[in-house]
Amino acid sequence: MKAFRLDELEAERAANEGAYLQFLRERNMSVGLYALNAGEHDPQKPHNQDEVYFVVSGRASLTVGLETTQVARGSVVYVPAGVAHKFHHISEDLRVLVMFSPPEA
């Protein structure tokens, strides 16, 4: 078993001064914590893996392909591999668990 605490992951991510911290990598999946502060630009490009976002905190819009939805704490969104997607209009600091399958390269 591997267990994690969100506050410890956030502290590690912040200490490494990056927006993304991968904290779990297994044969068929990887999981990370993604952070964007209010007003920030999301620099993501399409990924080669399917991914699922689980919004832990914050508020923003998310565009996946041609569809846009509002996300906030508790939102879960699936993004198919190869599809352009970005968070935008980030009105509250955003913290998102990101699950990739297969693992992010």
Tab-separated table of C-alpha atoms in Angstrom:
chain	number	residue	atom	x	y	z
A	1	MET	CA	0.000	0.000	0.000
A	2	LYS	CA	1.054	3.559	-0.649
A	3	ALA	CA	-0.703	6.373	1.193
A	4	PHE	CA	-0.361	10.133	0.774
A	5	ARG	CA	-1.501	13.293	2.545
A	6	LEU	CA	-2.552	16.198	0.392
A	7	ASP	CA	-0.938	18.804	2.667
A	8	GLU	CA	2.410	16.982	2.452
A	9	LEU	CA	2.151	16.675	-1.335
A	10	GLU	CA	1.364	20.382	-1.623
A	11	ALA	CA	4.382	21.256	0.544
A	12	GLU	CA	6.659	19.052	-1.579
A	13	ARG	CA	5.288	20.537	-4.816
A	14	ALA	CA	5.810	24.078	-3.533
A	15	ALA	CA	9.344	23.295	-2.298
A	16	ASN	CA	10.237	22.072	-5.790
A	17	GLU	CA	8.820	25.307	-7.253
A	18	GLY	CA	6.857	23.501	-9.933
A	19	ALA	CA	3.223	23.466	-10.943
A	20	TYR	CA	3.161	19.654	-11.135
A	21	LEU	CA	4.347	16.939	-8.767
A	22	GLN	CA	4.086	13.312	-9.832
A	23	PHE	CA	3.827	11.329	-6.612
A	24	LEU	CA	2.764	7.878	-7.813
A	25	ARG	CA	3.913	5.892	-10.828
A	26	GLU	CA	2.863	2.302	-11.451
A	27	ARG	CA	2.786	0.016	-14.473
A	28	ASN	CA	-0.648	1.149	-15.708
A	29	MET	CA	-1.056	4.632	-14.243
A	30	SER	CA	0.548	7.670	-12.692
A	31	VAL	CA	-0.893	10.313	-10.376
A	32	GLY	CA	0.203	13.851	-9.666
A	33	LEU	CA	-0.818	17.119	-8.081
A	34	TYR	CA	-1.239	20.097	-10.426
A	35	ALA	CA	-1.409	23.652	-9.086
A	36	LEU	CA	-2.340	26.886	-10.813
A	37	ASN	CA	-2.911	30.068	-8.867
A	38	ALA	CA	-5.706	32.546	-9.549
A	39	GLY	CA	-5.052	34.450	-12.756
A	40	GLU	CA	-2.264	32.121	-13.937
A	41	HIS	CA	-1.941	30.768	-17.474
A	42	ASP	CA	-2.139	26.981	-18.000
A	43	PRO	CA	0.727	25.981	-20.332
A	44	GLN	CA	-0.457	22.385	-20.949
A	45	LYS	CA	-0.271	20.718	-24.324
A	46	PRO	CA	-2.204	17.551	-25.288
A	47	HIS	CA	-0.932	14.379	-23.624
A	48	ASN	CA	-0.423	10.926	-25.131
A	49	GLN	CA	-2.374	9.367	-22.247
A	50	ASP	CA	-5.978	9.436	-21.110
A	51	GLU	CA	-6.322	11.498	-17.951
A	52	VAL	CA	-8.815	12.201	-15.208
A	53	TYR	CA	-8.853	15.447	-13.225
A	54	PHE	CA	-10.234	15.583	-9.695
A	55	VAL	CA	-10.456	19.182	-8.440
A	56	VAL	CA	-9.404	19.309	-4.794
A	57	SER	CA	-9.834	23.062	-4.410
A	58	GLY	CA	-10.236	26.233	-6.418
A	59	ARG	CA	-12.433	27.423	-9.227
A	60	ALA	CA	-11.816	27.770	-12.977
A	61	SER	CA	-13.091	27.038	-16.451
A	62	LEU	CA	-11.755	24.006	-18.302
A	63	THR	CA	-11.907	23.645	-22.056
A	64	VAL	CA	-11.448	20.159	-23.523
A	65	GLY	CA	-11.544	20.140	-27.305
A	66	LEU	CA	-14.489	22.404	-28.180
A	67	GLU	CA	-16.351	21.975	-24.871
A	68	THR	CA	-15.999	24.228	-21.820
A	69	THR	CA	-17.192	23.533	-18.298
A	70	GLN	CA	-16.859	25.226	-14.929
A	71	VAL	CA	-14.871	23.260	-12.350
A	72	ALA	CA	-14.625	23.611	-8.581
A	73	ARG	CA	-13.928	21.428	-5.556
A	74	GLY	CA	-15.290	17.949	-6.230
A	75	SER	CA	-15.386	18.200	-10.031
A	76	VAL	CA	-14.177	15.169	-11.973
A	77	VAL	CA	-13.350	15.484	-15.688
A	78	TYR	CA	-12.093	12.897	-18.186
A	79	VAL	CA	-9.745	14.113	-20.953
A	80	PRO	CA	-9.062	11.682	-23.817
A	81	ALA	CA	-5.480	11.238	-25.029
A	82	GLY	CA	-4.422	13.703	-27.716
A	83	VAL	CA	-7.208	16.241	-27.089
A	84	ALA	CA	-6.230	19.879	-26.475
A	85	HIS	CA	-7.277	21.109	-23.020
A	86	LYS	CA	-6.588	24.047	-20.702
A	87	PHE	CA	-7.746	25.534	-17.443
A	88	HIS	CA	-8.550	29.239	-17.793
A	89	HIS	CA	-10.330	32.050	-15.982
A	90	ILE	CA	-8.858	30.690	-12.759
A	91	SER	CA	-10.659	32.719	-10.102
A	92	GLU	CA	-9.456	30.762	-7.028
A	93	ASP	CA	-6.132	28.943	-6.579
A	94	LEU	CA	-6.590	25.564	-8.249
A	95	ARG	CA	-5.306	22.235	-6.883
A	96	VAL	CA	-6.051	19.202	-9.027
A	97	LEU	CA	-5.221	15.505	-8.721
A	98	VAL	CA	-4.311	14.211	-12.184
A	99	MET	CA	-4.471	10.501	-13.040
A	100	PHE	CA	-2.794	9.323	-16.271
A	101	SER	CA	-3.284	5.940	-17.896
A	102	PRO	CA	-0.928	4.614	-19.080
A	103	PRO	CA	1.638	6.471	-16.917
A	104	GLU	CA	2.798	9.861	-18.101
A	105	ALA	CA	6.125	9.583	-19.901
